[in-house]
Tab-separated table of C-alpha atoms in Angstrom:
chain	number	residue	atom	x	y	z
Y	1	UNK	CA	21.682	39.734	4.754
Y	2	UNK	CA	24.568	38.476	3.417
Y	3	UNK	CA	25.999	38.317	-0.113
Y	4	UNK	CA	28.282	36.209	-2.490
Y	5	UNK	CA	30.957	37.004	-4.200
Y	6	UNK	CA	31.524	35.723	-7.544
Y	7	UNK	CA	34.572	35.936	-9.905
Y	8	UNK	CA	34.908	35.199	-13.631
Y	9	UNK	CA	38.064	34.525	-15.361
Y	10	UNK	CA	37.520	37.713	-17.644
Y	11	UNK	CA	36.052	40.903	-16.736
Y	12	UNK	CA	35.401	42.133	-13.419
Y	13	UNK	CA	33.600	41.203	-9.688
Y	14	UNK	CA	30.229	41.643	-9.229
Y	15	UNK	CA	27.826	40.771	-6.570
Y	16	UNK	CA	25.136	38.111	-6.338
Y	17	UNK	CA	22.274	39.468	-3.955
Y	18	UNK	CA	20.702	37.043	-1.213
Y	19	UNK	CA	17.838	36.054	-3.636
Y	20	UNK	CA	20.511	34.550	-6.354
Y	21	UNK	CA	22.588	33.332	-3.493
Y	22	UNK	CA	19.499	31.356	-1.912
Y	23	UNK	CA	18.684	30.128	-5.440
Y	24	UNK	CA	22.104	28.817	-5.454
Y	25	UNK	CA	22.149	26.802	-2.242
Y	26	UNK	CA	18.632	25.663	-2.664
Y	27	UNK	CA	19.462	23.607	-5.854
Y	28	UNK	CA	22.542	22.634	-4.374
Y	29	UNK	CA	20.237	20.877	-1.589
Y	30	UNK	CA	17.669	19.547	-4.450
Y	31	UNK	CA	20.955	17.954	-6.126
Y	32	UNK	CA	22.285	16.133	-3.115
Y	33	UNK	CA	18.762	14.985	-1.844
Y	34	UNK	CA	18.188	13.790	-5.173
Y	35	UNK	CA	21.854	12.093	-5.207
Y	36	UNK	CA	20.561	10.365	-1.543
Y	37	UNK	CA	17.431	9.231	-3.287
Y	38	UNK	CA	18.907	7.424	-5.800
Y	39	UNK	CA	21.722	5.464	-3.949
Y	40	UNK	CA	18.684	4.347	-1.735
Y	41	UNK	CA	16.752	2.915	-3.914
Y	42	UNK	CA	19.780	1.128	-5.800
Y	43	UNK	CA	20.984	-0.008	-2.081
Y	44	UNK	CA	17.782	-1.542	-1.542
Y	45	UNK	CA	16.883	-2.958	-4.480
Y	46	UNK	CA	17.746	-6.654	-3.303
Y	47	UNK	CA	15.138	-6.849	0.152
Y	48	UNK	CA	13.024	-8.973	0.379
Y	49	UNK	CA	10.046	-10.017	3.621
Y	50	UNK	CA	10.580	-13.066	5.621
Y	51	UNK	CA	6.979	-13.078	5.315
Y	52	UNK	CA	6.905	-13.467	1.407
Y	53	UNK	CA	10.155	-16.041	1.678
Y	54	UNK	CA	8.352	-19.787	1.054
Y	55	UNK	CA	11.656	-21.323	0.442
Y	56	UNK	CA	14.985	-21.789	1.809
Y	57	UNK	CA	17.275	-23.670	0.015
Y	58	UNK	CA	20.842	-23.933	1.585
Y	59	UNK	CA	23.766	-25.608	-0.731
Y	60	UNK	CA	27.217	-26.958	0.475
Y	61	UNK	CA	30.153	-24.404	-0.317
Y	62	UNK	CA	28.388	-21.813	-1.212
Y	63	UNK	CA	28.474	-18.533	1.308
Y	64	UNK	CA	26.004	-16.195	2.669
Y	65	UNK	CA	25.811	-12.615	1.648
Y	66	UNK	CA	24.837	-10.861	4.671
Y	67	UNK	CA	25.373	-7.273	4.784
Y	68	UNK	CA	25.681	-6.943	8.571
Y	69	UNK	CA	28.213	-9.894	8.817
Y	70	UNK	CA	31.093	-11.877	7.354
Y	71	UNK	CA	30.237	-14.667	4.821
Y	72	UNK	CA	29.725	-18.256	6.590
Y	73	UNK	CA	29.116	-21.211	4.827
Y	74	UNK	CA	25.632	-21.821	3.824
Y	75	UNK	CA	25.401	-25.888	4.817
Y	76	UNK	CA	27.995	-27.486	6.717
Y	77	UNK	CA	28.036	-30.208	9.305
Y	78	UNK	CA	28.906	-29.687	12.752
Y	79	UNK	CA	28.390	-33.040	14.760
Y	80	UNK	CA	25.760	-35.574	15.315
Y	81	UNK	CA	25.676	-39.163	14.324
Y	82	UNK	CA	25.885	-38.855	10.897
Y	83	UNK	CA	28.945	-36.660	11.003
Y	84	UNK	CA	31.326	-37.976	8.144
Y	85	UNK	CA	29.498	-40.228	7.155
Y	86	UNK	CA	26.696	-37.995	5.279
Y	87	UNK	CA	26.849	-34.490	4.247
Y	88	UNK	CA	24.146	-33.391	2.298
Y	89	UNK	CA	24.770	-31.310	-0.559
Y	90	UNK	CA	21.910	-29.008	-0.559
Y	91	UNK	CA	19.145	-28.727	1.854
Y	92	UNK	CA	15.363	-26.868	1.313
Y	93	UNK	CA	12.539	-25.773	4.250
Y	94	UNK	CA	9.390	-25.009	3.041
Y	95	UNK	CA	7.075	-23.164	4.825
């Protein structure tokens, strides 16, 4: 068994048995798990299935927001026969 040692700015030491101690450490635990929860469910508040996506609209200077990557540009023309010439502004797929 072990025990805890507690000190108060007045008065003196006393001892906190291993019940009190466990107590302690268990709502320590509940407080961080519930901590975890919460940043969870905030950090995945924006997913969404590719399976319930029926549009994709892509517009010219705007950036992605990837969270695994560095922004790239949404829309932007990178050869073909057309290059210079016409550059769409915004492009949709429907699916």
């Amino acid at each position: 068994m072990f025990y805890l040692r507690v000190t108060r700015a007045q008065g003196p030491m006393r001892s906190v048995g291993p019940v009190q101690g466990l107590r302690w450490i268990s709502s320590f635990k509940l407080h961080i798990y519930v901590l975890l929860l919460c940043a969870s469910i905030v950090a995945c508040d924006d997913r969404v299935r590719l399976e319930d996506v029926t549009t994709l609209t892509l517009v010219k200077g705007q950036m992605t927001a990837g969270r695994r990557s560095a922004p790239v540009p949404q829309l932007q023309c990178i050869g073909g026969s057309a290059k210079g010439r016409y550059e769409p502004r915004v492009s949709s797929s429907f699916s």
